[in-house]
Coordinates of C-alpha atoms and ligand atoms in Angstrom, one line a residue:
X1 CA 32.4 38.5 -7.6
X2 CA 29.0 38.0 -5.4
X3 CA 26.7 35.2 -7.0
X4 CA 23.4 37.0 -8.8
X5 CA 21.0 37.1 -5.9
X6 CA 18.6 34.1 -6.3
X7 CA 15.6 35.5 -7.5
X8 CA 12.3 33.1 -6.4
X9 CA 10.9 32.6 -10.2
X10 CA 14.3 31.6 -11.6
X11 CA 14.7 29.1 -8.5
X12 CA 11.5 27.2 -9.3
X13 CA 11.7 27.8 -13.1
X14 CA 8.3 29.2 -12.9
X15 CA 8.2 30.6 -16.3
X16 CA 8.4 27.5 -17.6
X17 CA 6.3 25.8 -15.0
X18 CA 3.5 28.3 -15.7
X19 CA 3.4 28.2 -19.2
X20 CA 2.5 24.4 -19.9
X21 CA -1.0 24.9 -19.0
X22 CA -2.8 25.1 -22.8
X23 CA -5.8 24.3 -23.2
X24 CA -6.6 22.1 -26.2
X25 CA -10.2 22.9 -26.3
X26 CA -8.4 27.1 -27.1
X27 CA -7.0 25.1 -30.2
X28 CA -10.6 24.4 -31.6
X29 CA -11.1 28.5 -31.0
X30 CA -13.4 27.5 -28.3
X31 CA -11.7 27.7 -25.0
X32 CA -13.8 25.5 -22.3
X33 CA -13.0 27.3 -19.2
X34 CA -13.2 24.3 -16.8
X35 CA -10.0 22.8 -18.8
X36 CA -7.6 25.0 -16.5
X37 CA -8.4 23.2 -13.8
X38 CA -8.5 20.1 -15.5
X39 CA -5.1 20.1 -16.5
X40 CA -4.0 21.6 -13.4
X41 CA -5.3 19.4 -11.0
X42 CA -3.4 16.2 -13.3
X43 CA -0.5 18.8 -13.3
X44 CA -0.8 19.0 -9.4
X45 CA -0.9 15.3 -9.1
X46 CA 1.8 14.6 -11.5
X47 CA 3.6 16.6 -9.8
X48 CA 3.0 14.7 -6.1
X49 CA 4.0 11.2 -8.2
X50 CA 7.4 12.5 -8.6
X51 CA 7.6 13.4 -4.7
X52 CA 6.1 9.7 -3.6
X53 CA 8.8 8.3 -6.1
X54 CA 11.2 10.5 -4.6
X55 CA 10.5 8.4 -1.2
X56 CA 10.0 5.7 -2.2
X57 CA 13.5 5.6 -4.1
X58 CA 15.3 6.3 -1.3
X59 CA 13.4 3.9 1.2
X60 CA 14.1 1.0 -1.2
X61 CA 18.0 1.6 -1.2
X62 CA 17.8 1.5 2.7
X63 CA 15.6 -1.5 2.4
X64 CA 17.6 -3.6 -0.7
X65 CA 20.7 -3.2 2.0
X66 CA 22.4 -7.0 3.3
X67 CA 21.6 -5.0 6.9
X68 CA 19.5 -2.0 7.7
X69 CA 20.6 -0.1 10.9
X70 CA 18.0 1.0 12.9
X71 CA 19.0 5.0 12.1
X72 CA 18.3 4.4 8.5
X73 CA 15.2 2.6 9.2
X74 CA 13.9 5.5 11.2
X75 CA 14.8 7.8 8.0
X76 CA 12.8 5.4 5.8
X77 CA 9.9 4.9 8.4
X78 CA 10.2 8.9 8.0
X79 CA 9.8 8.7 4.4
X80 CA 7.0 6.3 4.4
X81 CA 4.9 8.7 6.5
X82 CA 5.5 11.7 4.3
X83 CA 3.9 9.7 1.7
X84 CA 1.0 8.6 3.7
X85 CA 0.7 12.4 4.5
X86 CA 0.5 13.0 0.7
X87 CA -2.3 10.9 0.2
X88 CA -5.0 12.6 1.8
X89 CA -3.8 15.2 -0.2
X90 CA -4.4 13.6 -3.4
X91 CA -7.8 12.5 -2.3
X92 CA -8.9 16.4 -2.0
X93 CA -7.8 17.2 -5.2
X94 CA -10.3 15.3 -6.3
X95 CA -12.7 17.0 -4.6
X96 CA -11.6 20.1 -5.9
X97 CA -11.9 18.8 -9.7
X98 CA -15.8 17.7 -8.5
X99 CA -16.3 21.5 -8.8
X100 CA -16.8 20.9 -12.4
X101 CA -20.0 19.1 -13.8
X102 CA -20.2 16.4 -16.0
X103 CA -21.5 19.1 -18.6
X104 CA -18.8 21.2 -17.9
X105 CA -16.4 18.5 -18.9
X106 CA -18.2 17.5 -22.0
X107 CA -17.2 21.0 -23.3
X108 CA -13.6 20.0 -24.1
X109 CA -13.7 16.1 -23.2
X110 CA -13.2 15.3 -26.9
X111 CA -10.1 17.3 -27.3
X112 CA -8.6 14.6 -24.7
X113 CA -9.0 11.6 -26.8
X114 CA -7.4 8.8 -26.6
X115 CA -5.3 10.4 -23.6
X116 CA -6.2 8.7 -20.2
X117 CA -4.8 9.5 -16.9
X118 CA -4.5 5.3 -17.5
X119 CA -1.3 6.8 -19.3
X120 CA 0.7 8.0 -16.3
X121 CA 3.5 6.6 -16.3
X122 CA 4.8 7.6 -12.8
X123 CA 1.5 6.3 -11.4
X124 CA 2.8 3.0 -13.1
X125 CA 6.1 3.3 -11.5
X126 CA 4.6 3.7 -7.8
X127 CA 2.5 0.3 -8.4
X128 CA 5.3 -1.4 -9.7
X129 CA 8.0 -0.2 -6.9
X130 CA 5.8 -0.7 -4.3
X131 CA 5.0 -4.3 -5.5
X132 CA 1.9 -4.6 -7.6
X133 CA 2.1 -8.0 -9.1
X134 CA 2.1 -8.0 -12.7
X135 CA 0.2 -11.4 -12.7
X136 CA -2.5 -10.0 -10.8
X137 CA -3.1 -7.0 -13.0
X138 CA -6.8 -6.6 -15.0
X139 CA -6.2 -7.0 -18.8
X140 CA -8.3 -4.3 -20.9
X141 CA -9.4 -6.3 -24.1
X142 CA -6.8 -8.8 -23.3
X143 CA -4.1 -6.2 -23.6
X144 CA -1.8 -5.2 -20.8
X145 CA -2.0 -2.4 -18.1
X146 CA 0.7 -0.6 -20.4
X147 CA -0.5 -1.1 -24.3
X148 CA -1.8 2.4 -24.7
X149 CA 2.1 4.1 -23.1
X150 CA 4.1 5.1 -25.8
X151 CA 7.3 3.2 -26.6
X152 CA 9.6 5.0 -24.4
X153 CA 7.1 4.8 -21.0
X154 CA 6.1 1.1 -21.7
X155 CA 10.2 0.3 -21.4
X156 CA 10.3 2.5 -18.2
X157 CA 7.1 0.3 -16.9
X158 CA 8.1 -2.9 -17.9
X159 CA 11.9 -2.4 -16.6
X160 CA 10.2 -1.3 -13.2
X161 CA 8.4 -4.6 -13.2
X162 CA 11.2 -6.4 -13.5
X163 CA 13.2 -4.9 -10.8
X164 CA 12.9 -5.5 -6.8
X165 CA 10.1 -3.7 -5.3
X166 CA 9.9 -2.4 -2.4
X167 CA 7.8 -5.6 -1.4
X168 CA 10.7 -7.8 -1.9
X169 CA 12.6 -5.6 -0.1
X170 CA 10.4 -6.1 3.1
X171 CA 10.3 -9.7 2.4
X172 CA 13.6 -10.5 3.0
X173 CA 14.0 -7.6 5.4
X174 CA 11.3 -9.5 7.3
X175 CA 12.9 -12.8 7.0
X176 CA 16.0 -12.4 8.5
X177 CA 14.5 -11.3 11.5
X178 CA 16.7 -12.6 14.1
X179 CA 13.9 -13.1 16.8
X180 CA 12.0 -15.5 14.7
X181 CA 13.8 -18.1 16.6
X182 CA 13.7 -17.4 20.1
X183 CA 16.7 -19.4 21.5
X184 CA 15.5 -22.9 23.2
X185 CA 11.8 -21.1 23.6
X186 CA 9.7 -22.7 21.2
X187 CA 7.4 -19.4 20.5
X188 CA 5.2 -20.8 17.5
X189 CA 4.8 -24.1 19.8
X190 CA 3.6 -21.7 22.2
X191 CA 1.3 -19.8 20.4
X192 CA 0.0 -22.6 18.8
X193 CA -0.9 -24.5 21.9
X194 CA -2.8 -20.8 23.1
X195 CA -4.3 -20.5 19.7
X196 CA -5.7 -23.7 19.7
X197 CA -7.1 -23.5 22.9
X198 CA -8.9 -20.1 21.8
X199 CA -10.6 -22.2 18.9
X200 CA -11.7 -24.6 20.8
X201 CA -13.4 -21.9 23.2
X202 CA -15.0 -20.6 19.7
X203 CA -16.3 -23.6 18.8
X204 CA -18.0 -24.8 21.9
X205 CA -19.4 -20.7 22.5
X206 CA -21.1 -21.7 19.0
X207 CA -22.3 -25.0 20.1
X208 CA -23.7 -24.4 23.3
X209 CA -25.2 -21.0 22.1
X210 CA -29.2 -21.3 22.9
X211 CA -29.9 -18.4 20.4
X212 CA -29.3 -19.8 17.3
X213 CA -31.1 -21.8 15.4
X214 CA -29.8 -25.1 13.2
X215 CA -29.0 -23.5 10.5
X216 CA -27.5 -20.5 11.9
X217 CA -25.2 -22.8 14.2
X218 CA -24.2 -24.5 10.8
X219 CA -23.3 -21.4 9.1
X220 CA -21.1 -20.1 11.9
X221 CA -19.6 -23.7 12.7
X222 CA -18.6 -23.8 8.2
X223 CA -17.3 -19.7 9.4
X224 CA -15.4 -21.2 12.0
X225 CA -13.6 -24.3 10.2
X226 CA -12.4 -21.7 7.8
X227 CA -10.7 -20.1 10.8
X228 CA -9.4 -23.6 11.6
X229 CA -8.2 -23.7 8.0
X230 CA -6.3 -20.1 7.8
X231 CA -4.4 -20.8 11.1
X232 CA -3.8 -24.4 10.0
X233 CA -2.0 -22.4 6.6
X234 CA -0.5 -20.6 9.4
X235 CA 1.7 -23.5 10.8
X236 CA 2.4 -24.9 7.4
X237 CA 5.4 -23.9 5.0
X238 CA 3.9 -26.3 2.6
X239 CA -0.2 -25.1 2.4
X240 CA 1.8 -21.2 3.0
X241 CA 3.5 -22.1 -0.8
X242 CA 0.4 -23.6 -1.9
X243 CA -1.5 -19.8 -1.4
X244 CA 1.7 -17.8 -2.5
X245 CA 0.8 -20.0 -5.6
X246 CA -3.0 -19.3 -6.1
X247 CA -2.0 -15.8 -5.3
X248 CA -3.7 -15.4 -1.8
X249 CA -0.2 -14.6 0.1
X250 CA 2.9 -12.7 -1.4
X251 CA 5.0 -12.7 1.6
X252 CA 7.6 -15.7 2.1
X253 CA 6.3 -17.9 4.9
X254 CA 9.3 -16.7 7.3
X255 CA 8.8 -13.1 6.6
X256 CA 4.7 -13.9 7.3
X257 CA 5.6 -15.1 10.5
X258 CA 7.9 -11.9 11.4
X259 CA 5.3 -9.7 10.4
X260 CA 3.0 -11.6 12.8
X261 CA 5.9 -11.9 15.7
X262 CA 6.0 -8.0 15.4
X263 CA 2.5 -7.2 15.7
X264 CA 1.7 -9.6 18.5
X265 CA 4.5 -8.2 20.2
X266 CA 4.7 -4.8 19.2
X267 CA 5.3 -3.5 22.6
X268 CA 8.6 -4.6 23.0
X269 CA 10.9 -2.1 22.5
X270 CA 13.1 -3.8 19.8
X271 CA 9.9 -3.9 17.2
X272 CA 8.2 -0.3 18.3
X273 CA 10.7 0.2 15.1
X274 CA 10.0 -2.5 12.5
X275 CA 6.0 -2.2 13.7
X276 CA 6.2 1.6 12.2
X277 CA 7.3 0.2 9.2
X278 CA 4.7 -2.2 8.8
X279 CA 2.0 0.4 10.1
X280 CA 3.2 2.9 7.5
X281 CA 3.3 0.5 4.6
X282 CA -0.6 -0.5 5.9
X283 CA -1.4 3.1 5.6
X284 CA 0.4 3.9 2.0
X285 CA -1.5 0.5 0.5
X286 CA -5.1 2.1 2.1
X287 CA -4.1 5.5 1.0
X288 CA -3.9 4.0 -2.7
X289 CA -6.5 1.6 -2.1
X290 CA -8.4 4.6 -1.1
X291 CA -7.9 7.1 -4.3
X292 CA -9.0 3.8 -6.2
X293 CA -12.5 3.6 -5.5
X294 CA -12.8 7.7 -4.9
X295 CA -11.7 8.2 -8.5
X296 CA -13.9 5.0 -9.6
X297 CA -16.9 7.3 -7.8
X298 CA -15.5 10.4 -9.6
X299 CA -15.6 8.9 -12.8
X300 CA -19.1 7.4 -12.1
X301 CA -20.3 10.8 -11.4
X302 CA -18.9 12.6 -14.0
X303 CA -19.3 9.9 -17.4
X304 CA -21.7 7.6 -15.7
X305 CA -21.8 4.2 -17.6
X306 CA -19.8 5.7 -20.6
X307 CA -16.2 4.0 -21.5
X308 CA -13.0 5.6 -20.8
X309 CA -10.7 7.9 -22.7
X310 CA -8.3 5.2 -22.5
X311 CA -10.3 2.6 -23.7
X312 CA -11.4 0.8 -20.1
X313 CA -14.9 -0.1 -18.9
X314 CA -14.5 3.2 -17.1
X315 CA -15.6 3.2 -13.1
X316 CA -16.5 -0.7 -13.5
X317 CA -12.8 -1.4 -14.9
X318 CA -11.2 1.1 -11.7
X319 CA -13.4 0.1 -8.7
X320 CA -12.1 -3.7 -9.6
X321 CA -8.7 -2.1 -9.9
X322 CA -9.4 -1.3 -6.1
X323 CA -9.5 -4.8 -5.0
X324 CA -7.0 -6.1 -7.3
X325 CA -3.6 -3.8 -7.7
X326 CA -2.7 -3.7 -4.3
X327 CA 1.1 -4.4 -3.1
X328 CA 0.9 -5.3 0.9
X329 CA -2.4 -7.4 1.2
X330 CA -0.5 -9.6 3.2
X331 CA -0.5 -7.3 6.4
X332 CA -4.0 -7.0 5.9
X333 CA -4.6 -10.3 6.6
X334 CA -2.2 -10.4 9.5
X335 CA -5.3 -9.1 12.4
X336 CA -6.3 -13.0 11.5
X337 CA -4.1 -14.6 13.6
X338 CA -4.2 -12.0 16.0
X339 CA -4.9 -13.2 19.5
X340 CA -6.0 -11.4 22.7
X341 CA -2.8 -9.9 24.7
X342 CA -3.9 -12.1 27.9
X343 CA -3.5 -15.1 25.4
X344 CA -0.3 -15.1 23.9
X345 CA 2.0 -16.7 25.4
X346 CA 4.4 -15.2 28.4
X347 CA 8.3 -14.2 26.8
X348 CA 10.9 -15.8 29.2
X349 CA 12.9 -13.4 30.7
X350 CA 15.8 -13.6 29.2
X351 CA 14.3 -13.0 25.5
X352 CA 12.1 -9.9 26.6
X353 CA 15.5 -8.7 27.7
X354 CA 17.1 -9.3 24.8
X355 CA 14.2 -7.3 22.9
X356 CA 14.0 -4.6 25.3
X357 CA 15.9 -1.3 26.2
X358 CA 15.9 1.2 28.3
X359 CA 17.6 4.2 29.8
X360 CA 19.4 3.3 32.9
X361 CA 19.8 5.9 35.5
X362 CA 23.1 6.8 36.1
X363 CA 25.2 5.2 39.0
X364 CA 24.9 6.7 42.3
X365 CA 21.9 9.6 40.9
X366 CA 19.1 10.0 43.2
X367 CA 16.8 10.5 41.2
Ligands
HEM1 C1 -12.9 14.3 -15.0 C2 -11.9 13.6 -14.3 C3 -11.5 12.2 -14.6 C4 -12.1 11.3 -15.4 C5 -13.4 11.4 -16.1 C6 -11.2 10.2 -15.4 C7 -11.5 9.0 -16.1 C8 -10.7 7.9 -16.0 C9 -11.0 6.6 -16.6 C10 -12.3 6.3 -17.4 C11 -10.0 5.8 -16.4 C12 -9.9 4.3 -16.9 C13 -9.0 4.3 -18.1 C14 -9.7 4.8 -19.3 O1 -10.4 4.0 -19.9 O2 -9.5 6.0 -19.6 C15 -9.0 6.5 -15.7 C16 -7.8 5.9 -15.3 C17 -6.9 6.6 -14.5 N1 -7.0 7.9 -14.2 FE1 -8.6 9.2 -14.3 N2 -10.1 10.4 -14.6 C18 -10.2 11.7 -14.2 C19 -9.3 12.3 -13.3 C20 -8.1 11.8 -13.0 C21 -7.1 12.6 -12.3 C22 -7.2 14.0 -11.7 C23 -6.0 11.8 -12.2 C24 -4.7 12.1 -11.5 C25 -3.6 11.8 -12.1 C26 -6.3 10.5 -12.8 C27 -5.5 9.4 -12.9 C28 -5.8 8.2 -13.5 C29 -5.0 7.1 -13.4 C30 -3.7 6.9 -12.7 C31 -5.7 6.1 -14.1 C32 -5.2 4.6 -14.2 C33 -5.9 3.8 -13.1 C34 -5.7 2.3 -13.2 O3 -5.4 1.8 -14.3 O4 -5.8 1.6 -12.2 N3 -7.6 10.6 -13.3 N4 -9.5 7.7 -15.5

């Protein structure tokens, strides 16, 4: 006997789907027309959680692997995009939602309360698998990011803090990189030595500068010794512990370096691969980073200085979210310790032939 023919509503289960829009303000007999939207555009972005933790899932089995071949780290590079795709995405939705006006809300804002978007527990899920760190998190009244989640979500929340994130994964992806060590070249004595000539260069450019004045020369020489200072950090397991612990660095001090060694030499065939992966976790943390502050401005717009739903400050409590809850800081900082291609230092041959690859032409071809 033939299978039924798949019919498109039964695939996607759209009755169901389509009936779980009700409007709460209806339940008062006074049906506030701009609550469709509202709950579909949460609907739509509930919806696009479950697809980034779809990803993200499957890029952090690849990751938690003892060894990651380079055809599943294209997959997961893959993956990473698709959710930095999805974020602009996210962003216009919000845009869409703008449509309504702060009045407009007020017509069924009420029937929301205490319900927050603050509740989300698949938003909590993405911070926490991508590696928000619990310790950084702002406290609302002292209580914790997940207080207000009922019973069942705050387990799911606090089980996914507990668990490797996708940071960790990195990390000790990162750290095993096995170019850190370069054979009998001495690559960080290298760069050093090219590094601290560029400093030096800095400093005298400030010193000998006609144009400024005393105390502009002092402010820029105090900028400078804080340059001295990061790059000193940089050639130091012990001061690189000393900011994982004040919570300035997450990433182990060999995986820093990696992350460095890739983007200084990122046109070497071996890392065009691992850079992806950095540049798409880069992208994913501004994508969030991004959403932050435009739903802090939505908010602003459309409560002004009122508190949340949730309980929060409102827009003060999200735009500090912004700075705060963010998972790969680190490679954000890594442009630092960037130095000018004609100044790092030459690979010998035989390691930029270890990193390299290429198609050879076949024996005996002409062309
Ligand atoms: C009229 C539109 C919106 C308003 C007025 C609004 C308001 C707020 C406020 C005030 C907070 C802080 C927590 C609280 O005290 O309630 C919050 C948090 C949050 N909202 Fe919205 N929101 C809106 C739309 C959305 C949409 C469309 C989403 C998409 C899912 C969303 C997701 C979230 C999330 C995930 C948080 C937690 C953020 C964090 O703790 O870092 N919100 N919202």
């Amino acid at each position: 006997m033939p299978a039924d023919p798949r019919y498109y509503a039964d695939y996607l289960q759209l009755e169901r789907l389509l009936d779980t829009q009700q409007l709460a303000s209806a339940e008062r007999g006074i049906p506030a027309h701009d609550e469709m939207l509202f709950i579909v555009v949460h609907q739509a972005f509930e919806l696009w959680f479950k697809q980034i933790l779809w990803e993200l899932d499957s890029v952090m089995t690849t990751m938690a692997g003892d060894q990651v071949a380079a055809r599943d780290l294209s997959v997961a590079v893959a993956r990473l995009r698709r959710i930095a795709t999805i974020q602009p995405l996210l962003l216009r939705q919000l845009e869409v939602l703008e449509t309504m006006t702060p009045l407009d809300f007020l017509d069924f804002r009420d029937d929301l309360v205490p319900a927050s978007g603050f509740q989300s527990v698949q938003f909590r899920l993405i911070e926490n698998r991508l590696g928000v760190d619990p310790a950084t998190r702002l406290r609302i009244k002292g209580a914790p990011y997940h207080a207000r989640l009922s019973a069942s979500d705050r387990e799911r929340a606090e089980r996914s803090q507990q668990e490797p994130s996708l940071r960790d994964h990195v990390d000790r992806w990162l750290a095993r990189t096995p170019f850190l060590r370069l054979g009998d070249f001495e690559f960080w004595h290298a760069y050093r030595a090219a590094v601290d000539q560029m400093l030096r260069r800095e400093h005298d450019i400030i010193t000998s500068n006609p144009n400024l004045d005393a105390e502009a020369r002092a402010q820029q020489l105090a900028d400078h010794d804080d340059t001295v200072g990061s790059f000193a950090a940089l050639f130091d397991r012990e001061r690189h512990a000393d900011l994982i612990r004040r919570g300035a660095r997450q990433l182990s001090y060999d995986s820093f370096l990696a992350a460095l060694l890739i983007t200084l030499y990122r046109d070497e065939p071996m890392f065009h691969l691992p850079f992806e992966l950095l540049v798409a976790l880069i992208d994913i943390d501004e994508g969030f980073t991004n959403w932050r502050y435009r739903h802090a401005l939505l908010v602003q717009r459309m409560i002004g200085d009122k508190i949340g739903t949730g309980g929060t400050s409102g827009h003060v409590y999200l735009a500090k979210g912004a700075e705060r809850h963010r998972a790969f800081g680190d490679l954000f900082a890594l442009p630092t310790f960037c130095i000018p291609r004609s100044a790092l230092p030459v690979l010998p041959p035989p390691v930029r032939e270890q990193l390299g690859f290429r198609w050879e032409r076949p024996a005996g071809s002409a062309s």
